[in-house]
Amino acid sequence: PEEQRRLAEIEAARVAKLFADTNTRTGSGRQGTVAEGAMTTSIASPATSTGQPQLDSGLPQNSQDRKLAFVNAEPDRRTVSPDRVAGKASPYVVQAGSVIPAALITGIRSDLPGQITAQVTENVYDSPTGSYLLIPQGAKLIGQYDSQVAYGQSRVLLVWTRLIMPD
């Protein structure tokens, strides 16, 4: 399986199109049009005068502006939380971050956004005590996935929105 994956990646890289424009004009004695010259300049000089890499704002592929806004956001300097510890609301709780083991029923096409379904493969019990069965094996999960995948990214954004019990 690992060898097959490696060979598939090599084949995909071999047949993939290049992202840069490789058209060159010959015989005219000049380097192309103004647009081509600008493209050559931006490729040849990847850093600005401040030493920071240039960010191509025309391509939202990596959402670089959102990432920079997150990094440059004002930090939260509160030292005391306004929230207080509360008793558990119910013993029938699956805490956020709990793993619900499931197998995909529908496939993911990362070039198009869409709906996805999966089936729970193991019983899931409550988080506080682990004694109450909350999600039985065979329950179905329904969710949505996003198609905004950057080049080289190996994961897709997916959110589960519904749970259908088997009974």
PDB file of C-alpha atoms in Angstrom:
ATOM      1  CA  PRO A   1       0.000   0.000   0.000  1.00  0.00           C
ATOM      2  CA  GLU A   2       2.798   2.456   0.859  1.00  0.00           C
ATOM      3  CA  GLU A   3       4.602   1.661  -2.402  1.00  0.00           C
ATOM      4  CA  GLN A   4       1.350   2.097  -4.365  1.00  0.00           C
ATOM      5  CA  ARG A   5       0.761   5.484  -2.724  1.00  0.00           C
ATOM      6  CA  ARG A   6       4.314   6.576  -3.522  1.00  0.00           C
ATOM      7  CA  LEU A   7       3.962   5.481  -7.161  1.00  0.00           C
ATOM      8  CA  ALA A   8       0.591   7.255  -7.421  1.00  0.00           C
ATOM      9  CA  GLU A   9       2.134  10.484  -6.077  1.00  0.00           C
ATOM     10  CA  ILE A  10       5.016  10.227  -8.562  1.00  0.00           C
ATOM     11  CA  GLU A  11       2.579   9.679 -11.432  1.00  0.00           C
ATOM     12  CA  ALA A  12       0.371  12.574 -10.286  1.00  0.00           C
ATOM     13  CA  ALA A  13       3.412  14.852 -10.111  1.00  0.00           C
ATOM     14  CA  ARG A  14       4.544  13.728 -13.556  1.00  0.00           C
ATOM     15  CA  VAL A  15       1.233  14.538 -15.282  1.00  0.00           C
ATOM     16  CA  ALA A  16       0.331  17.640 -13.226  1.00  0.00           C
ATOM     17  CA  LYS A  17       0.309  21.048 -14.899  1.00  0.00           C
ATOM     18  CA  LEU A  18       2.752  23.719 -13.822  1.00  0.00           C
ATOM     19  CA  PHE A  19       1.408  26.730 -11.931  1.00  0.00           C
ATOM     20  CA  ALA A  20       3.809  29.182 -13.597  1.00  0.00           C
ATOM     21  CA  ASP A  21       3.432  30.400 -17.165  1.00  0.00           C
ATOM     22  CA  THR A  22       6.093  28.613 -19.211  1.00  0.00           C
ATOM     23  CA  ASN A  23       5.273  30.219 -22.567  1.00  0.00           C
ATOM     24  CA  THR A  24       8.344  31.999 -23.936  1.00  0.00           C
ATOM     25  CA  ARG A  25       8.604  33.949 -27.156  1.00  0.00           C
ATOM     26  CA  THR A  26      11.569  33.320 -29.396  1.00  0.00           C
ATOM     27  CA  GLY A  27      12.959  35.242 -32.331  1.00  0.00           C
ATOM     28  CA  SER A  28      11.556  38.657 -31.365  1.00  0.00           C
ATOM     29  CA  GLY A  29      14.628  39.822 -29.463  1.00  0.00           C
ATOM     30  CA  ARG A  30      12.610  41.129 -26.509  1.00  0.00           C
ATOM     31  CA  GLN A  31      11.480  39.429 -23.332  1.00  0.00           C
ATOM     32  CA  GLY A  32       7.732  39.525 -24.034  1.00  0.00           C
ATOM     33  CA  THR A  33       4.980  41.950 -23.122  1.00  0.00           C
ATOM     34  CA  VAL A  34       4.751  44.203 -20.097  1.00  0.00           C
ATOM     35  CA  ALA A  35       2.555  41.692 -18.267  1.00  0.00           C
ATOM     36  CA  GLU A  36       5.103  38.950 -18.839  1.00  0.00           C
ATOM     37  CA  GLY A  37       7.878  41.248 -17.620  1.00  0.00           C
ATOM     38  CA  ALA A  38       5.912  42.014 -14.464  1.00  0.00           C
ATOM     39  CA  MET A  39       5.365  38.333 -13.885  1.00  0.00           C
ATOM     40  CA  THR A  40       9.059  37.636 -14.342  1.00  0.00           C
ATOM     41  CA  THR A  41       9.913  40.416 -11.898  1.00  0.00           C
ATOM     42  CA  SER A  42       7.543  39.132  -9.225  1.00  0.00           C
ATOM     43  CA  ILE A  43       8.878  35.605  -9.567  1.00  0.00           C
ATOM     44  CA  ALA A  44      12.501  36.696  -9.615  1.00  0.00           C
ATOM     45  CA  SER A  45      12.191  38.881  -6.501  1.00  0.00           C
ATOM     46  CA  PRO A  46      10.189  36.945  -3.917  1.00  0.00           C
ATOM     47  CA  ALA A  47      11.063  39.318  -1.053  1.00  0.00           C
ATOM     48  CA  THR A  48      10.153  42.952  -0.564  1.00  0.00           C
ATOM     49  CA  SER A  49      12.542  45.652   0.595  1.00  0.00           C
ATOM     50  CA  THR A  50      11.651  44.826   4.215  1.00  0.00           C
ATOM     51  CA  GLY A  51      12.811  41.251   3.776  1.00  0.00           C
ATOM     52  CA  GLN A  52       9.282  39.875   4.117  1.00  0.00           C
ATOM     53  CA  PRO A  53       8.081  37.435   1.442  1.00  0.00           C
ATOM     54  CA  GLN A  54       5.608  38.875  -1.023  1.00  0.00           C
ATOM     55  CA  LEU A  55       2.057  37.655  -0.627  1.00  0.00           C
ATOM     56  CA  ASP A  56       0.007  37.343  -3.785  1.00  0.00           C
ATOM     57  CA  SER A  57      -3.294  38.867  -2.691  1.00  0.00           C
ATOM     58  CA  GLY A  58      -4.876  37.882  -6.005  1.00  0.00           C
ATOM     59  CA  LEU A  59      -4.771  34.197  -5.144  1.00  0.00           C
ATOM     60  CA  PRO A  60      -6.984  33.232  -2.169  1.00  0.00           C
ATOM     61  CA  GLN A  61      -5.637  29.663  -2.240  1.00  0.00           C
ATOM     62  CA  ASN A  62      -3.999  29.762   1.176  1.00  0.00           C
ATOM     63  CA  SER A  63      -6.113  32.609   2.649  1.00  0.00           C
ATOM     64  CA  GLN A  64      -2.881  34.260   3.676  1.00  0.00           C
ATOM     65  CA  ASP A  65      -4.651  37.473   4.709  1.00  0.00           C
ATOM     66  CA  ARG A  66      -6.799  35.582   7.248  1.00  0.00           C
ATOM     67  CA  LYS A  67      -3.736  33.819   8.629  1.00  0.00           C
ATOM     68  CA  LEU A  68      -1.862  37.100   9.021  1.00  0.00           C
ATOM     69  CA  ALA A  69      -4.891  38.704  10.685  1.00  0.00           C
ATOM     70  CA  PHE A  70      -5.004  35.826  13.164  1.00  0.00           C
ATOM     71  CA  VAL A  71      -1.291  36.091  13.969  1.00  0.00           C
ATOM     72  CA  ASN A  72      -1.409  39.888  14.292  1.00  0.00           C
ATOM     73  CA  ALA A  73      -4.624  39.982  16.370  1.00  0.00           C
ATOM     74  CA  GLU A  74      -4.615  41.659  19.765  1.00  0.00           C
ATOM     75  CA  PRO A  75      -3.794  39.027  22.417  1.00  0.00           C
ATOM     76  CA  ASP A  76      -6.262  38.287  25.209  1.00  0.00           C
ATOM     77  CA  ARG A  77      -4.646  39.697  28.342  1.00  0.00           C
ATOM     78  CA  ARG A  78      -7.340  38.781  30.863  1.00  0.00           C
ATOM     79  CA  THR A  79      -5.929  36.949  33.870  1.00  0.00           C
ATOM     80  CA  VAL A  80      -9.210  36.062  35.561  1.00  0.00           C
ATOM     81  CA  SER A  81     -11.957  34.184  33.771  1.00  0.00           C
ATOM     82  CA  PRO A  82     -15.456  35.660  34.100  1.00  0.00           C
ATOM     83  CA  ASP A  83     -16.846  32.106  33.999  1.00  0.00           C
ATOM     84  CA  ARG A  84     -17.230  29.917  37.069  1.00  0.00           C
ATOM     85  CA  VAL A  85     -17.102  26.162  37.484  1.00  0.00           C
ATOM     86  CA  ALA A  86     -20.583  24.693  37.212  1.00  0.00           C
ATOM     87  CA  GLY A  87     -21.909  21.259  37.976  1.00  0.00           C
ATOM     88  CA  LYS A  88     -22.488  18.885  35.100  1.00  0.00           C
ATOM     89  CA  ALA A  89     -25.766  19.529  33.343  1.00  0.00           C
ATOM     90  CA  SER A  90     -26.436  15.862  32.690  1.00  0.00           C
ATOM     91  CA  PRO A  91     -24.681  12.518  32.973  1.00  0.00           C
ATOM     92  CA  TYR A  92     -25.613  11.926  29.322  1.00  0.00           C
ATOM     93  CA  VAL A  93     -22.890  14.035  27.709  1.00  0.00           C
ATOM     94  CA  VAL A  94     -20.304  13.381  25.029  1.00  0.00           C
ATOM     95  CA  GLN A  95     -17.729  16.118  25.613  1.00  0.00           C
ATOM     96  CA  ALA A  96     -16.446  18.293  22.776  1.00  0.00           C
ATOM     97  CA  GLY A  97     -13.316  16.737  21.320  1.00  0.00           C
ATOM     98  CA  SER A  98     -14.448  13.162  21.985  1.00  0.00           C
ATOM     99  CA  VAL A  99     -13.714  10.725  19.182  1.00  0.00           C
ATOM    100  CA  ILE A 100     -16.700   9.077  17.535  1.00  0.00           C
ATOM    101  CA  PRO A 101     -15.263   6.172  15.528  1.00  0.00           C
ATOM    102  CA  ALA A 102     -16.947   5.983  12.130  1.00  0.00           C
ATOM    103  CA  ALA A 103     -16.381   4.763   8.583  1.00  0.00           C
ATOM    104  CA  LEU A 104     -17.198   6.876   5.530  1.00  0.00           C
ATOM    105  CA  ILE A 105     -20.150   5.740   3.462  1.00  0.00           C
ATOM    106  CA  THR A 106     -19.823   8.392   0.756  1.00  0.00           C
ATOM    107  CA  GLY A 107     -16.541   9.495  -0.743  1.00  0.00           C
ATOM    108  CA  ILE A 108     -14.969  12.930  -0.581  1.00  0.00           C
ATOM    109  CA  ARG A 109     -14.366  14.860  -3.797  1.00  0.00           C
ATOM    110  CA  SER A 110     -12.039  17.614  -2.692  1.00  0.00           C
ATOM    111  CA  ASP A 111     -12.606  19.656  -5.873  1.00  0.00           C
ATOM    112  CA  LEU A 112     -16.309  20.159  -5.049  1.00  0.00           C
ATOM    113  CA  PRO A 113     -17.964  20.978  -1.708  1.00  0.00           C
ATOM    114  CA  GLY A 114     -20.724  18.659  -0.628  1.00  0.00           C
ATOM    115  CA  GLN A 115     -22.496  16.447   1.835  1.00  0.00           C
ATOM    116  CA  ILE A 116     -20.900  13.384   3.398  1.00  0.00           C
ATOM    117  CA  THR A 117     -22.203  10.449   5.411  1.00  0.00           C
ATOM    118  CA  ALA A 118     -20.513   7.984   7.736  1.00  0.00           C
ATOM    119  CA  GLN A 119     -21.588   5.110   9.967  1.00  0.00           C
ATOM    120  CA  VAL A 120     -20.512   4.774  13.613  1.00  0.00           C
ATOM    121  CA  THR A 121     -18.371   1.634  13.984  1.00  0.00           C
ATOM    122  CA  GLU A 122     -18.235   1.338  17.803  1.00  0.00           C
ATOM    123  CA  ASN A 123     -20.539   2.181  20.697  1.00  0.00           C
ATOM    124  CA  VAL A 124     -19.897   5.606  22.250  1.00  0.00           C
ATOM    125  CA  TYR A 125     -20.507   6.069  25.978  1.00  0.00           C
ATOM    126  CA  ASP A 126     -20.970   9.201  28.102  1.00  0.00           C
ATOM    127  CA  SER A 127     -17.836  11.197  28.897  1.00  0.00           C
ATOM    128  CA  PRO A 128     -18.249  11.710  32.692  1.00  0.00           C
ATOM    129  CA  THR A 129     -18.696   8.053  33.738  1.00  0.00           C
ATOM    130  CA  GLY A 130     -18.432   5.884  30.631  1.00  0.00           C
ATOM    131  CA  SER A 131     -21.425   3.822  31.752  1.00  0.00           C
ATOM    132  CA  TYR A 132     -24.301   5.143  29.594  1.00  0.00           C
ATOM    133  CA  LEU A 133     -24.524   4.146  25.935  1.00  0.00           C
ATOM    134  CA  LEU A 134     -25.274   7.372  24.040  1.00  0.00           C
ATOM    135  CA  ILE A 135     -24.380   6.634  20.409  1.00  0.00           C
ATOM    136  CA  PRO A 136     -24.867   2.998  19.382  1.00  0.00           C
ATOM    137  CA  GLN A 137     -22.878   1.279  16.682  1.00  0.00           C
ATOM    138  CA  GLY A 138     -24.679   1.677  13.356  1.00  0.00           C
ATOM    139  CA  ALA A 139     -25.793   5.283  13.901  1.00  0.00           C
ATOM    140  CA  LYS A 140     -25.283   7.519  10.869  1.00  0.00           C
ATOM    141  CA  LEU A 141     -23.404  10.815  10.797  1.00  0.00           C
ATOM    142  CA  ILE A 142     -24.230  13.457   8.188  1.00  0.00           C
ATOM    143  CA  GLY A 143     -21.986  16.410   7.525  1.00  0.00           C
ATOM    144  CA  GLN A 144     -20.566  18.913   5.070  1.00  0.00           C
ATOM    145  CA  TYR A 145     -17.076  19.273   3.643  1.00  0.00           C
ATOM    146  CA  ASP A 146     -15.362  22.223   2.010  1.00  0.00           C
ATOM    147  CA  SER A 147     -13.514  22.238  -1.299  1.00  0.00           C
ATOM    148  CA  GLN A 148     -10.990  24.984  -0.536  1.00  0.00           C
ATOM    149  CA  VAL A 149      -7.913  22.784  -0.497  1.00  0.00           C
ATOM    150  CA  ALA A 150      -4.507  24.369  -1.094  1.00  0.00           C
ATOM    151  CA  TYR A 151      -1.864  22.768  -3.280  1.00  0.00           C
ATOM    152  CA  GLY A 152      -0.053  20.072  -1.327  1.00  0.00           C
ATOM    153  CA  GLN A 153      -2.681  19.978   1.436  1.00  0.00           C
ATOM    154  CA  SER A 154      -3.572  16.434   2.483  1.00  0.00           C
ATOM    155  CA  ARG A 155      -6.652  17.176   4.621  1.00  0.00           C
ATOM    156  CA  VAL A 156     -10.073  18.623   3.969  1.00  0.00           C
ATOM    157  CA  LEU A 157     -12.313  20.737   6.228  1.00  0.00           C
ATOM    158  CA  LEU A 158     -15.241  18.598   7.341  1.00  0.00           C
ATOM    159  CA  VAL A 159     -17.972  19.193   9.940  1.00  0.00           C
ATOM    160  CA  TRP A 160     -20.549  16.685  11.192  1.00  0.00           C
ATOM    161  CA  THR A 161     -23.963  18.322  11.624  1.00  0.00           C
ATOM    162  CA  ARG A 162     -26.477  15.494  12.216  1.00  0.00           C
ATOM    163  CA  LEU A 163     -26.640  12.167  13.998  1.00  0.00           C
ATOM    164  CA  ILE A 164     -29.319   9.646  13.019  1.00  0.00           C
ATOM    165  CA  MET A 165     -29.883   6.797  15.481  1.00  0.00           C
ATOM    166  CA  PRO A 166     -30.314   3.288  14.062  1.00  0.00           C
ATOM    167  CA  ASP A 167     -33.757   2.683  15.639  1.00  0.00           C
TER     168      ASP A 167
END
